[in-house]
Structures are given as structure tokens and as C-alpha cells.
DNA sequence: CGTGCACTTGACAAAAATCAAATTTTGTGG
DNA sequence: CCACAAAATTTGATTTTTGTCAAGTGCACG
């Protein structure tokens, strides 16, 4: 359920899919590039920036996510890595061929896309919040949910992206992100073991803030 | 390309798809309802509200758009009409059966979903803008683009939704929406023949504002 | 021809952006 | 392992913008 492909399907596609890896900060493709493949994240985190407005991050992609969708043969966004990344690379021509032959694969892909669509709706919800602490709390909630499966018992939330990237994702200024983390820490809502490891201390207030209530 | 189904496919599905209609303001389904069908808008406009946070509008759906995606057999959002609406209703069981039989249909659906995903990214871009006039200009741009095909020569943009709905979609207060329309009118960027018919007067400045530049 | 709802407008307070500078972290080359 | 440069982050002061509360105003529909 996590990966795009079931094990059997992966075996089936083994001949056309290749495992590629990128180091941190690498650009995977740029908006407008000829779109010859789609990707399925295996490990690491990818950020996807809007094609038009290059400074907004449309999505963070985690293991299992699909990216590289195109319109008229061109990528509509650019993708770069946030951490070192490994991913399956599926050439579209081969994928398309496989899709006609294997309805089950098509169905899996449809489910995956619906998932992405739901994730996108959650992002919209986050962006629509009007208070900075609501955005950041919602953001942390999202990270926590995504890591829930692979979570170490400590309850720590790992924040793989830097403040600028969070700002670009949440539609706020870099300084506001920084201040908001500080404020949530001061108020005892969260604790920051390091900048990249956050723990929720006061769950009740945290949820309230994330939900947009005053708290 | 506009409708989910090509004519042949529609004929093929005629036995399972039914044409349904709703009057303005009707609720099509609620978040959490048992999801037994997906819809394909034929005419009119539908609004889709987030399941969790009931007061945010996640998307407006226009003719050709698909809605009614579900997770675990339940709708994840609620849908209601903004104007009178007619739509195809496709029971999921039948659709699923058809999908396994017809890879071309599956491929069409995949393309449609990618389209929705791109639209969703545009919405995120709009929400991420920090100035109210940028949001409203981007919103009008979006409406214009969607109406481009069916546009009457006047160049008028038709705004089928009310101020509250725009506010919920753009993540701002009702009053800010009202003020922003007023300000854009005063500045001679747009003209409002009525509240629902907007025309762009100063295209250059309009684009600049939509792009988030100062202007 | 009212009545209600959608919309506008005003005044004020709150929040976040911006500008600017200090500080901490991180990565690199000796 | 240390020194240093570059990058990331925090913090402060100020300004702008928008949200909120509170009245109006006008259009639409019965």
C-alpha cells in the first residue's frame, strides 16, 4: 500500500524501472523539461516547486509518493531533493505500454493519484490557515502522520527540510517560521531537541492550535 | 479532452452512467457518506469543502471535472452546488468493473486525475500569495482560463460564486474579498458590470499583481 | 413592497511582512 | 582537529496588511 507497486508488479516492471539516486540538493528535473519518466520515491525527501512561480513549494514527497506528472510531454514543475534520495524511475513510454496490458497496475496508479490529490487538499487546508502557529502546527501534524509508520518510539518528529523550505511550503516568511517555532517552544507546546527533531509536549493545545482554534 | 469520456466511451458506459441534476445550493454528498459513485460535471459549478475543516473550499469544479473521490469507501469531502448542476453519476462498482476491461478508459481517468492535481497545485499557489490583491487577481485569472473555451467575445469573466465562497477558497476574510474587488476597481485594473461580471481593463498591471509583483 | 441576505464600508487591533543586524551552524581546507 | 568562510537561523524594530467587530446599504425574492 505504501509503494506504488506491489512486489509482483515491481518484479513485472523490473525490466523497465531503474533505481536511481541523487545526493542532497540535486535537481531531478526542471519545469519545461521533456518529461520522459515518472518517479516513485524509495527513500529520502523530494520537494516539488511550482513551474510558474519558482519560489513556492507545491509538495514534499516522501517514500512511496509518485512525482513527475506532465502535461503535453513537459514537466509542469521542477523537482529537487531535500535529502539524499533513491527512487524508481519509470520511462513513460514503457509505463504506458504496461498500463494497457495490466489493468491492475492502472488501478494502483489511480489509487495513488487519489492519495496525492488528498494530500494536496491537506496542503491547501494548511495554506488557508491565517495564523502562523496554526500553519506550523498543521505542518508538524502532517510530518508526524507521514512518519507514523516508520516512527521510532521516541515520538520525535523528524523535520528533514530547512526553514526556508518550510516557509515556501507554508506560504509565509522565513522569519515568521523561525519565530513561530520559538513561540511554540516557549509556550511549552513543543520541544526542539535540535532544529530537525521536534517533540510534541502539550498534545491537547497542539491539536487545538493546529485546528485553528485560539488556544 | 474536455469530458472524462470520449463519445465512444460514453456510449459504452451509457448503461452504468446516469445523468443527474441538482438545483442551486443542493448538497450532493457529505464527508463521511458511503461513497458509491463518482461524478463528472456536465454543466454548472460545484464546490468541494474539506472534510475536516468544514469552512474551507478545496476546489471549484467546472464542466469536465471529476469529483467524488473516496478513501476506504467514504467520501473525504463534501460537495454542494454553486449553481444549478447536471452531472454524470458513475457507480464505483460498475466503474471498477469497466476499468479492468478497458485500459483506454483507465488511461483517460489517469490523465483526468493528473489534470485535477495540477489544478490543485494552482490553488495552492493562489493560497500561498501573501497579498489580498494578488490572491483575487490570481483567482480571476483562473476563472478566465477555465472559461476561455466557452467565452463570449465580450471578454467578461463570469464569477458564479458569491463573496463568501471566494473568501473560503482564497483563505481570506469575506471583508477582505470585498475590499480587494473595490480596490482593483478604483485603481482601474478591473471593471465590475455587476458583482458577477468582471472585465479586465488594465491587463499589464493585472498580470503583474497576479504574479505577486508590487505594481 | 417589505424582509432577509449578500455585500460594502469604517474604525481599530492584531498579526505578519519587511528591513536590518547579530548569532549559530555547517562545511571545507589545512 | 581547528580556523575560517559561507549559509542558515534567530532576533529586533518598524511598517504594512489583513482580520475583527460593528454598522450601514442595496439588491433579490417572495
Short mmCIF file of C-alpha atoms (C1' of nucleotides) in Angstrom, two decimals:
data_model
loop_
_atom_site.label_atom_id
_atom_site.label_comp_id
_atom_site.label_asym_id
_atom_site.label_seq_id
_atom_site.Cartn_x
_atom_site.Cartn_y
_atom_site.Cartn_z
CA UNK A 1 0.00 0.00 0.00
CA UNK A 2 2.98 2.14 0.66
CA UNK A 3 4.77 1.75 -2.60
CA UNK A 4 3.23 2.36 -5.96
CA UNK A 5 3.92 -1.17 -6.94
CA UNK A 6 3.14 -4.40 -5.24
CA UNK A 7 6.03 -6.81 -5.12
CA UNK A 8 4.74 -8.81 -8.05
CA UNK A 9 4.18 -5.68 -10.06
CA UNK A 10 7.61 -4.46 -9.22
CA UNK A 11 9.05 -7.71 -10.45
CA UNK A 12 6.99 -7.35 -13.58
CA UNK A 13 8.28 -3.86 -14.16
CA UNK A 14 11.82 -4.64 -13.17
CA UNK A 15 12.93 -4.56 -16.73
CA UNK A 16 11.68 -1.05 -17.34
CA UNK A 17 12.11 0.59 -13.94
CA UNK A 18 15.54 1.59 -12.80
CA UNK A 19 16.65 2.60 -9.36
CA UNK A 20 18.31 6.00 -9.39
CA UNK A 21 19.85 8.00 -6.60
CA UNK A 22 20.57 11.66 -6.02
CA UNK A 23 22.57 13.47 -3.42
CA UNK A 24 21.17 16.20 -1.25
CA UNK A 25 20.27 19.35 -3.12
CA UNK A 26 20.30 17.71 -6.54
CA UNK A 27 17.88 18.86 -9.20
CA UNK A 28 15.93 15.94 -10.64
CA UNK A 29 14.21 17.87 -13.41
CA UNK A 30 13.15 21.39 -14.23
CA UNK A 31 9.80 22.74 -15.24
CA UNK A 32 9.50 22.59 -19.02
CA UNK A 33 11.99 19.75 -19.46
CA UNK A 34 10.95 16.96 -21.75
CA UNK A 35 9.08 14.58 -19.48
CA UNK A 36 10.33 11.11 -20.25
CA UNK A 37 9.80 9.42 -16.90
CA UNK A 38 7.86 9.43 -13.69
CA UNK A 39 9.37 8.63 -10.33
CA UNK A 40 8.41 6.73 -7.22
CA UNK A 41 10.32 7.71 -4.10
CA UNK A 42 12.04 4.88 -2.29
CA UNK A 43 13.95 6.81 0.36
CA UNK A 44 14.57 10.43 1.20
CA UNK A 45 12.52 13.55 0.59
CA UNK A 46 11.88 15.44 -2.61
CA UNK A 47 10.49 18.95 -2.98
CA UNK A 48 8.41 19.97 -5.91
CA UNK A 49 8.33 23.64 -6.88
CA UNK A 50 5.67 25.27 -8.97
CA UNK A 51 6.60 25.81 -12.58
CA UNK A 52 5.29 29.34 -12.90
CA UNK A 53 6.16 30.80 -9.57
CA UNK A 54 9.51 29.23 -8.85
CA UNK A 55 9.58 30.11 -5.18
CA UNK A 56 6.63 28.14 -3.90
CA UNK A 57 6.93 24.53 -2.85
CA UNK A 58 3.87 22.66 -4.05
CA UNK A 59 4.62 19.43 -2.27
CA UNK A 60 7.13 17.44 -0.30
CA UNK A 61 7.34 13.87 -1.47
CA UNK A 62 8.13 11.01 0.85
CA UNK A 63 8.84 7.33 0.28
CA UNK A 64 6.01 5.82 -1.72
CA UNK A 65 4.96 9.06 -3.36
CA UNK A 66 4.81 9.45 -7.11
CA UNK A 67 6.04 12.53 -8.91
CA UNK A 68 6.94 13.67 -12.37
CA UNK A 69 3.50 14.13 -13.82
CA UNK A 70 3.47 16.02 -17.05
CA UNK A 71 1.29 17.97 -19.41
CA UNK A 72 1.85 17.65 -23.13
CA UNK A 73 5.13 15.89 -22.67
CA UNK A 74 6.69 18.52 -20.44
CA UNK A 75 7.14 18.61 -16.69
CA UNK A 76 4.93 21.23 -15.12
CA UNK A 77 7.00 21.66 -12.01
CA UNK A 78 10.60 21.25 -11.00
CA UNK A 79 11.84 18.67 -8.53
CA UNK A 80 14.89 18.69 -6.32
CA UNK A 81 16.00 16.67 -3.35
CA UNK A 82 15.79 17.81 0.25
CA UNK A 83 17.86 14.90 1.49
CA UNK A 84 19.75 12.19 -0.37
CA UNK A 85 17.16 10.29 -2.38
CA UNK A 86 16.70 6.97 -4.09
CA UNK A 87 13.77 6.45 -6.42
CA UNK A 88 12.38 4.21 -9.11
CA UNK A 89 12.47 5.84 -12.49
CA UNK A 90 9.77 4.66 -14.88
CA UNK A 91 10.02 5.76 -18.50
CA UNK A 92 6.59 6.93 -19.58
CA UNK A 93 6.62 5.04 -22.84
CA UNK A 94 7.21 1.74 -21.10
CA UNK A 95 4.79 2.63 -18.36
CA UNK A 96 2.10 3.45 -20.83
CA UNK A 97 2.64 0.16 -22.62
CA UNK A 98 2.46 -1.70 -19.34
CA UNK A 99 -0.67 0.12 -18.32
CA UNK A 100 -2.66 -1.09 -21.30
CA UNK A 101 -1.60 -4.62 -20.57
CA UNK A 102 -2.20 -4.59 -16.85
CA UNK A 103 -5.46 -3.12 -15.57
CA UNK A 104 -4.45 -3.86 -12.02
CA UNK A 105 -1.42 -1.63 -12.36
CA UNK A 106 -3.64 1.12 -13.77
CA UNK A 107 -5.93 0.74 -10.80
CA UNK A 108 -3.00 1.02 -8.39
CA UNK A 109 -1.84 4.15 -10.11
CA UNK A 110 -5.32 5.65 -9.93
CA UNK A 111 -5.42 5.00 -6.19
CA UNK A 112 -2.02 6.55 -5.82
CA UNK A 113 -3.13 9.65 -7.64
CA UNK A 114 -6.22 9.95 -5.48
CA UNK A 115 -3.93 9.78 -2.49
CA UNK A 116 -1.78 12.58 -3.87
CA UNK A 117 -4.90 14.59 -4.52
CA UNK A 118 -5.98 14.19 -0.93
CA UNK A 119 -2.55 15.17 0.27
CA UNK A 120 -2.77 18.22 -1.92
CA UNK A 121 -6.09 19.13 -0.33
CA UNK A 122 -4.47 18.91 3.08
CA UNK A 123 -1.77 21.27 1.89
CA UNK A 124 -4.44 23.70 0.75
CA UNK A 125 -6.01 23.48 4.16
CA UNK A 126 -2.70 24.33 5.76
CA UNK A 127 -2.15 27.27 3.44
CA UNK A 128 -5.61 28.61 4.12
CA UNK A 129 -4.93 28.97 7.83
CA UNK A 130 -4.50 32.56 8.82
CA UNK A 131 -2.33 32.30 11.88
CA UNK A 132 1.29 31.30 11.63
CA UNK A 133 1.17 28.94 14.60
CA UNK A 134 -1.76 27.16 13.06
CA UNK A 135 0.21 26.60 9.89
CA UNK A 136 3.28 25.32 11.64
CA UNK A 137 1.30 23.05 13.93
CA UNK A 138 -0.59 21.66 10.96
CA UNK A 139 2.70 21.17 9.17
CA UNK A 140 4.16 19.22 12.06
CA UNK A 141 0.99 17.17 12.27
CA UNK A 142 1.41 16.26 8.63
CA UNK A 143 5.02 15.22 9.13
CA UNK A 144 4.02 13.16 12.10
CA UNK A 145 1.29 11.41 10.17
CA UNK A 146 3.64 10.61 7.31
CA UNK A 147 6.23 9.23 9.67
CA UNK A 148 3.80 7.35 11.80
CA UNK A 149 4.62 4.03 10.21
CA UNK A 150 8.37 4.38 10.33
CA UNK A 151 8.45 6.20 13.64
CA UNK A 152 10.96 5.43 16.27
CA UNK A 153 9.38 5.02 19.65
CA UNK A 154 10.71 8.33 20.98
CA UNK A 155 7.78 10.19 19.49
CA UNK A 156 10.16 12.63 17.86
CA UNK A 157 9.10 14.22 14.64
CA UNK A 158 11.89 14.46 12.15
CA UNK A 159 11.93 17.68 10.12
CA UNK A 160 14.11 16.98 7.09
CA UNK A 161 13.67 20.38 5.45
CA UNK A 162 15.14 23.72 6.40
CA UNK A 163 13.30 26.86 7.48
CA UNK A 164 13.29 28.40 4.05
CA UNK A 165 11.71 25.30 2.58
CA UNK A 166 9.07 25.27 5.28
CA UNK A 167 8.36 28.94 4.59
CA UNK A 168 7.95 28.26 0.89
CA UNK A 169 5.63 25.35 1.59
CA UNK A 170 3.51 27.13 4.19
CA UNK A 171 3.27 30.42 2.34
CA UNK A 172 4.88 32.55 4.99
CA UNK A 173 8.14 34.38 5.51
CA UNK A 174 11.26 32.67 6.71
CA UNK A 175 11.36 34.87 9.80
CA UNK A 176 7.79 34.03 10.67
CA UNK A 177 8.63 30.32 10.57
CA UNK A 178 11.54 30.84 12.90
CA UNK A 179 9.56 32.96 15.32
CA UNK A 180 6.69 30.52 15.34
CA UNK A 181 8.89 27.59 16.26
CA UNK A 182 10.37 29.74 19.01
CA UNK A 183 6.95 30.74 20.28
CA UNK A 184 5.65 27.17 20.35
CA UNK A 185 8.75 26.14 22.28
CA UNK A 186 8.47 28.95 24.80
CA UNK A 187 4.85 28.12 25.40
CA UNK A 188 5.79 24.53 26.11
CA UNK A 189 3.76 23.15 23.23
CA UNK A 190 6.74 21.57 21.54
CA UNK A 191 10.37 20.88 22.37
CA UNK A 192 13.22 21.11 19.91
CA UNK A 193 15.97 18.66 20.66
CA UNK A 194 17.62 20.07 17.57
CA UNK A 195 16.12 22.13 14.81
CA UNK A 196 15.35 18.96 12.98
CA UNK A 197 13.90 16.98 15.84
CA UNK A 198 10.70 18.21 17.35
CA UNK A 199 8.61 16.61 20.03
CA UNK A 200 5.09 17.48 20.99
CA UNK A 201 4.85 18.21 24.70
CA UNK A 202 1.39 19.54 25.14
CA UNK A 203 -0.70 17.46 22.79
CA UNK A 204 -4.04 18.99 23.69
CA UNK A 205 -3.03 22.58 23.00
CA UNK A 206 -1.07 21.46 19.97
CA UNK A 207 -4.14 19.90 18.40
CA UNK A 208 -6.19 22.95 19.23
CA UNK A 209 -3.70 25.26 17.56
CA UNK A 210 -3.42 23.00 14.53
CA UNK A 211 -7.19 23.02 14.23
CA UNK A 212 -7.17 26.79 14.15
CA UNK A 213 -8.83 27.38 17.49
CA UNK A 214 -7.46 30.22 19.55
CA UNK A 215 -5.74 28.31 22.33
CA UNK B 1 -10.38 16.02 -23.86
CA UNK B 2 -12.82 18.13 -22.00
CA UNK B 3 -15.10 15.42 -20.72
CA UNK B 4 -13.87 12.41 -18.85
CA UNK B 5 -15.26 10.18 -21.50
CA UNK B 6 -14.86 10.22 -25.24
CA UNK B 7 -18.11 9.78 -27.14
CA UNK B 8 -17.48 6.10 -27.73
CA UNK B 9 -16.63 5.56 -24.11
CA UNK B 10 -19.68 7.43 -23.03
CA UNK B 11 -21.78 5.23 -25.25
CA UNK B 12 -20.04 2.23 -23.76
CA UNK B 13 -20.78 3.41 -20.26
CA UNK B 14 -24.27 4.60 -21.05
CA UNK B 15 -25.75 1.67 -19.24
CA UNK B 16 -23.98 2.41 -15.99
CA UNK B 17 -23.72 6.21 -16.01
CA UNK B 18 -26.79 8.25 -15.30
CA UNK B 19 -27.30 11.93 -15.82
CA UNK B 20 -28.37 13.63 -12.62
CA UNK B 21 -29.23 17.23 -11.90
CA UNK B 22 -29.26 19.39 -8.82
CA UNK B 23 -30.61 22.82 -8.14
CA UNK B 24 -28.53 25.66 -6.82
CA UNK B 25 -27.35 25.17 -3.27
CA UNK B 26 -28.05 21.44 -3.22
CA UNK B 27 -25.80 19.13 -1.25
CA UNK B 28 -24.52 16.28 -3.42
CA UNK B 29 -22.84 14.35 -0.65
CA UNK B 30 -21.30 14.90 2.74
CA UNK B 31 -17.92 13.98 4.06
CA UNK B 32 -18.07 10.51 5.55
CA UNK B 33 -21.03 9.35 3.48
CA UNK B 34 -20.74 5.95 1.91
CA UNK B 35 -19.04 6.64 -1.41
CA UNK B 36 -20.95 4.72 -4.02
CA UNK B 37 -20.33 6.88 -7.05
CA UNK B 38 -18.06 9.40 -8.68
CA UNK B 39 -19.30 12.33 -10.72
CA UNK B 40 -18.30 14.13 -13.89
CA UNK B 41 -19.66 17.67 -14.18
CA UNK B 42 -21.61 18.39 -17.36
CA UNK B 43 -22.86 21.88 -16.61
CA UNK B 44 -22.78 24.28 -13.67
CA UNK B 45 -20.32 24.70 -10.84
CA UNK B 46 -19.73 22.53 -7.79
CA UNK B 47 -17.83 23.43 -4.64
CA UNK B 48 -15.94 20.89 -2.66
CA UNK B 49 -15.36 21.55 1.04
CA UNK B 50 -12.73 19.90 3.15
CA UNK B 51 -13.95 17.07 5.32
CA UNK B 52 -12.08 18.05 8.46
CA UNK B 53 -12.29 21.79 8.38
CA UNK B 54 -15.77 22.34 7.03
CA UNK B 55 -15.31 26.00 6.21
CA UNK B 56 -12.61 25.80 3.59
CA UNK B 57 -13.39 25.27 -0.06
CA UNK B 58 -10.84 22.88 -1.53
CA UNK B 59 -11.93 23.23 -5.13
CA UNK B 60 -14.49 24.61 -7.50
CA UNK B 61 -15.44 22.09 -10.16
CA UNK B 62 -16.42 23.10 -13.66
CA UNK B 63 -17.77 21.16 -16.62
CA UNK B 64 -15.48 18.24 -17.37
CA UNK B 65 -14.10 17.95 -13.87
CA UNK B 66 -14.32 14.75 -11.88
CA UNK B 67 -15.22 14.66 -8.23
CA UNK B 68 -16.29 12.21 -5.59
CA UNK B 69 -13.00 10.53 -4.86
CA UNK B 70 -13.03 8.45 -1.76
CA UNK B 71 -10.85 6.79 0.81
CA UNK B 72 -11.86 3.46 2.22
CA UNK B 73 -15.31 3.67 0.78
CA UNK B 74 -16.17 7.05 2.30
CA UNK B 75 -16.18 10.48 0.76
CA UNK B 76 -13.37 12.61 2.17
CA UNK B 77 -15.00 15.91 1.39
CA UNK B 78 -18.46 17.28 0.96
CA UNK B 79 -19.83 18.59 -2.30
CA UNK B 80 -22.56 21.10 -2.96
CA UNK B 81 -23.64 23.10 -5.96
CA UNK B 82 -22.83 26.75 -6.54
CA UNK B 83 -25.21 26.99 -9.48
CA UNK B 84 -27.73 24.52 -10.90
CA UNK B 85 -25.74 21.48 -11.97
CA UNK B 86 -26.03 18.47 -14.22
CA UNK B 87 -23.51 15.68 -13.97
CA UNK B 88 -22.83 12.09 -14.88
CA UNK B 89 -23.04 9.78 -11.95
CA UNK B 90 -20.87 6.65 -12.20
CA UNK B 91 -21.36 3.96 -9.59
CA UNK B 92 -17.92 2.88 -8.41
CA UNK B 93 -18.65 -0.82 -8.63
CA UNK B 94 -19.57 -0.56 -12.28
CA UNK B 95 -16.73 1.81 -12.97
CA UNK B 96 -14.24 -0.50 -11.42
CA UNK B 97 -15.51 -3.39 -13.49
CA UNK B 98 -15.28 -1.31 -16.62
CA UNK B 99 -11.78 -0.16 -15.77
CA UNK B 100 -10.38 -3.65 -15.72
CA UNK B 101 -11.93 -4.33 -19.09
CA UNK B 102 -10.92 -1.12 -20.77
CA UNK B 103 -7.34 0.10 -20.36
CA UNK B 104 -8.07 3.12 -22.50
CA UNK B 105 -10.69 4.27 -20.04
CA UNK B 106 -8.23 3.82 -17.22
CA UNK B 107 -5.72 5.90 -19.09
CA UNK B 108 -8.28 8.66 -19.59
CA UNK B 109 -9.07 8.65 -15.94
CA UNK B 110 -5.40 8.85 -15.05
CA UNK B 111 -4.99 11.88 -17.30
CA UNK B 112 -8.01 13.48 -15.73
CA UNK B 113 -6.61 12.96 -12.27
CA UNK B 114 -3.29 14.48 -13.28
CA UNK B 115 -5.23 17.48 -14.51
CA UNK B 116 -7.00 17.80 -11.18
CA UNK B 117 -3.69 17.51 -9.43
CA UNK B 118 -2.30 20.37 -11.48
CA UNK B 119 -5.37 22.45 -10.78
CA UNK B 120 -4.90 21.72 -7.13
CA UNK B 121 -1.30 22.95 -7.37
CA UNK B 122 -2.54 26.18 -8.88
CA UNK B 123 -4.91 26.56 -5.97
CA UNK B 124 -2.01 26.11 -3.59
CA UNK B 125 -0.12 28.79 -5.45
CA UNK B 126 -3.03 31.14 -5.03
CA UNK B 127 -3.33 30.39 -1.33
CA UNK B 128 0.38 30.94 -0.81
CA UNK B 129 0.20 34.51 -2.06
CA UNK B 130 0.53 36.98 0.74
CA UNK B 131 -1.30 39.99 -0.56
CA UNK B 132 -5.03 40.01 -0.98
CA UNK B 133 -4.97 41.64 -4.40
CA UNK B 134 -2.58 39.01 -5.62
CA UNK B 135 -4.99 36.29 -4.50
CA UNK B 136 -8.00 37.86 -6.12
CA UNK B 137 -6.18 38.61 -9.35
CA UNK B 138 -4.92 35.03 -9.48
CA UNK B 139 -8.43 33.83 -8.79
CA UNK B 140 -9.86 35.85 -11.65
CA UNK B 141 -7.09 34.61 -13.90
CA UNK B 142 -8.07 31.07 -13.07
CA UNK B 143 -11.72 31.72 -13.84
CA UNK B 144 -10.75 33.34 -17.09
CA UNK B 145 -8.60 30.40 -18.09
CA UNK B 146 -11.35 27.93 -17.31
CA UNK B 147 -13.85 29.92 -19.30
CA UNK B 148 -11.54 30.60 -22.16
CA UNK B 149 -13.07 27.91 -24.33
CA UNK B 150 -16.66 28.84 -23.71
CA UNK B 151 -16.06 32.56 -23.52
CA UNK B 152 -18.37 35.04 -25.10
CA UNK B 153 -16.48 37.60 -27.14
CA UNK B 154 -17.08 40.41 -24.63
CA UNK B 155 -14.08 39.31 -22.60
CA UNK B 156 -16.18 39.35 -19.47
CA UNK B 157 -15.25 36.95 -16.74
CA UNK B 158 -18.23 35.31 -15.14
CA UNK B 159 -17.96 34.86 -11.39
CA UNK B 160 -20.53 32.25 -10.46
CA UNK B 161 -19.74 32.15 -6.75
CA UNK B 162 -20.50 34.65 -4.05
CA UNK B 163 -18.04 36.60 -1.91
CA UNK B 164 -18.20 34.17 0.98
CA UNK B 165 -17.32 31.28 -1.30
CA UNK B 166 -14.42 33.20 -2.78
CA UNK B 167 -13.19 34.00 0.72
CA UNK B 168 -13.34 30.34 1.71
CA UNK B 169 -11.47 29.34 -1.43
CA UNK B 170 -8.81 32.02 -1.22
CA UNK B 171 -8.22 31.70 2.51
CA UNK B 172 -9.14 35.25 3.43
CA UNK B 173 -11.94 37.06 5.17
CA UNK B 174 -15.14 37.99 3.43
CA UNK B 175 -14.46 41.66 4.06
CA UNK B 176 -11.01 41.46 2.54
CA UNK B 177 -12.50 39.97 -0.62
CA UNK B 178 -14.99 42.79 -0.86
CA UNK B 179 -12.38 45.44 -0.26
CA UNK B 180 -9.99 43.94 -2.76
CA UNK B 181 -12.57 43.94 -5.53
CA UNK B 182 -13.32 47.56 -4.67
CA UNK B 183 -9.66 48.50 -4.70
CA UNK B 184 -8.97 46.84 -8.05
CA UNK B 185 -11.97 48.67 -9.49
CA UNK B 186 -10.90 52.06 -8.10
CA UNK B 187 -7.43 51.59 -9.49
CA UNK B 188 -8.87 50.90 -12.91
CA UNK B 189 -7.48 47.38 -13.08
CA UNK B 190 -10.87 45.73 -13.43
CA UNK B 191 -14.44 46.84 -14.04
CA UNK B 192 -17.46 45.24 -12.44
CA UNK B 193 -20.51 45.41 -14.68
CA UNK B 194 -22.25 43.52 -11.91
CA UNK B 195 -20.76 41.66 -8.99
CA UNK B 196 -20.73 38.57 -11.13
CA UNK B 197 -19.34 40.03 -14.31
CA UNK B 198 -15.81 41.31 -14.20
CA UNK B 199 -13.73 42.67 -17.04
CA UNK B 200 -10.02 43.27 -17.04
CA UNK B 201 -9.24 46.83 -18.04
CA UNK B 202 -5.53 47.13 -17.40
CA UNK B 203 -4.12 43.80 -18.44
CA UNK B 204 -0.48 44.65 -17.81
CA UNK B 205 -0.95 45.72 -14.21
CA UNK B 206 -3.41 42.91 -13.68
CA UNK B 207 -0.87 40.30 -14.67
CA UNK B 208 1.77 41.94 -12.55
CA UNK B 209 -0.48 41.87 -9.50
CA UNK B 210 -1.50 38.27 -10.15
CA UNK B 211 2.17 37.33 -10.38
CA UNK B 212 2.77 38.84 -6.97
CA UNK B 213 4.89 41.77 -8.07
CA UNK B 214 4.26 45.05 -6.33
CA UNK B 215 2.55 47.04 -9.08
"C1'" DC C 1 -43.30 46.32 -1.08
"C1'" DG C 2 -41.22 44.55 2.64
"C1'" DT C 3 -37.73 41.33 4.72
"C1'" DG C 4 -33.56 38.97 4.63
"C1'" DC C 5 -29.35 38.01 2.99
"C1'" DA C 6 -25.28 39.41 0.47
"C1'" DC C 7 -22.32 42.85 0.28
"C1'" DT C 8 -19.88 47.18 1.47
"C1'" DT C 9 -17.62 50.40 4.47
"C1'" DG C 10 -15.40 52.23 8.64
"C1'" DA C 11 -12.51 52.01 12.73
"C1'" DC C 12 -9.41 49.58 15.29
"C1'" DA C 13 -6.43 45.84 16.85
"C1'" DA C 14 -3.64 42.04 15.80
"C1'" DA C 15 -0.58 39.60 13.03
"C1'" DA C 16 2.81 39.02 9.90
"C1'" DA C 17 5.97 41.08 6.27
"C1'" DT C 18 9.95 43.67 5.72
"C1'" DC C 19 14.34 45.63 6.67
"C1'" DA C 20 18.47 45.13 9.23
"C1'" DA C 21 21.77 43.08 12.09
"C1'" DA C 22 23.56 39.68 15.20
"C1'" DT C 23 24.48 34.79 16.01
"C1'" DT C 24 24.85 30.00 15.34
"C1'" DT C 25 25.77 26.02 12.35
"C1'" DT C 26 27.85 23.74 8.83
"C1'" DG C 27 31.18 22.52 5.60
"C1'" DT C 28 35.98 22.95 3.96
"C1'" DG C 29 40.77 23.03 3.65
"C1'" DG C 30 44.64 23.00 6.08
"C1'" DC D 1 41.04 18.73 14.95
"C1'" DC D 2 40.99 23.72 14.23
"C1'" DA D 3 40.26 28.06 11.82
"C1'" DC D 4 37.56 30.32 8.69
"C1'" DA D 5 34.13 31.33 5.35
"C1'" DA D 6 29.53 30.68 3.89
"C1'" DA D 7 25.00 29.54 4.88
"C1'" DA D 8 21.19 29.10 7.94
"C1'" DT D 9 18.79 30.85 11.70
"C1'" DT D 10 17.41 33.96 15.20
"C1'" DT D 11 16.22 38.41 16.96
"C1'" DG D 12 14.85 43.30 16.96
"C1'" DA D 13 12.41 47.41 15.24
"C1'" DT D 14 9.15 49.11 12.20
"C1'" DT D 15 5.57 49.19 8.70
"C1'" DT D 16 2.04 47.22 6.11
"C1'" DT D 17 -1.63 44.30 5.67
"C1'" DT D 18 -5.38 41.93 7.00
"C1'" DG D 19 -8.63 40.19 10.43
"C1'" DT D 20 -12.38 41.55 13.51
"C1'" DC D 21 -16.22 43.91 15.21
"C1'" DA D 22 -19.82 46.91 14.07
"C1'" DA D 23 -22.87 49.49 11.24
"C1'" DG D 24 -24.85 50.56 7.18
"C1'" DT D 25 -26.69 49.77 2.13
"C1'" DG D 26 -28.80 47.66 -1.54
"C1'" DC D 27 -30.38 44.01 -4.26
"C1'" DA D 28 -33.40 39.83 -4.84
"C1'" DC D 29 -37.11 37.11 -3.98
"C1'" DG D 30 -41.37 36.06 -2.04
#
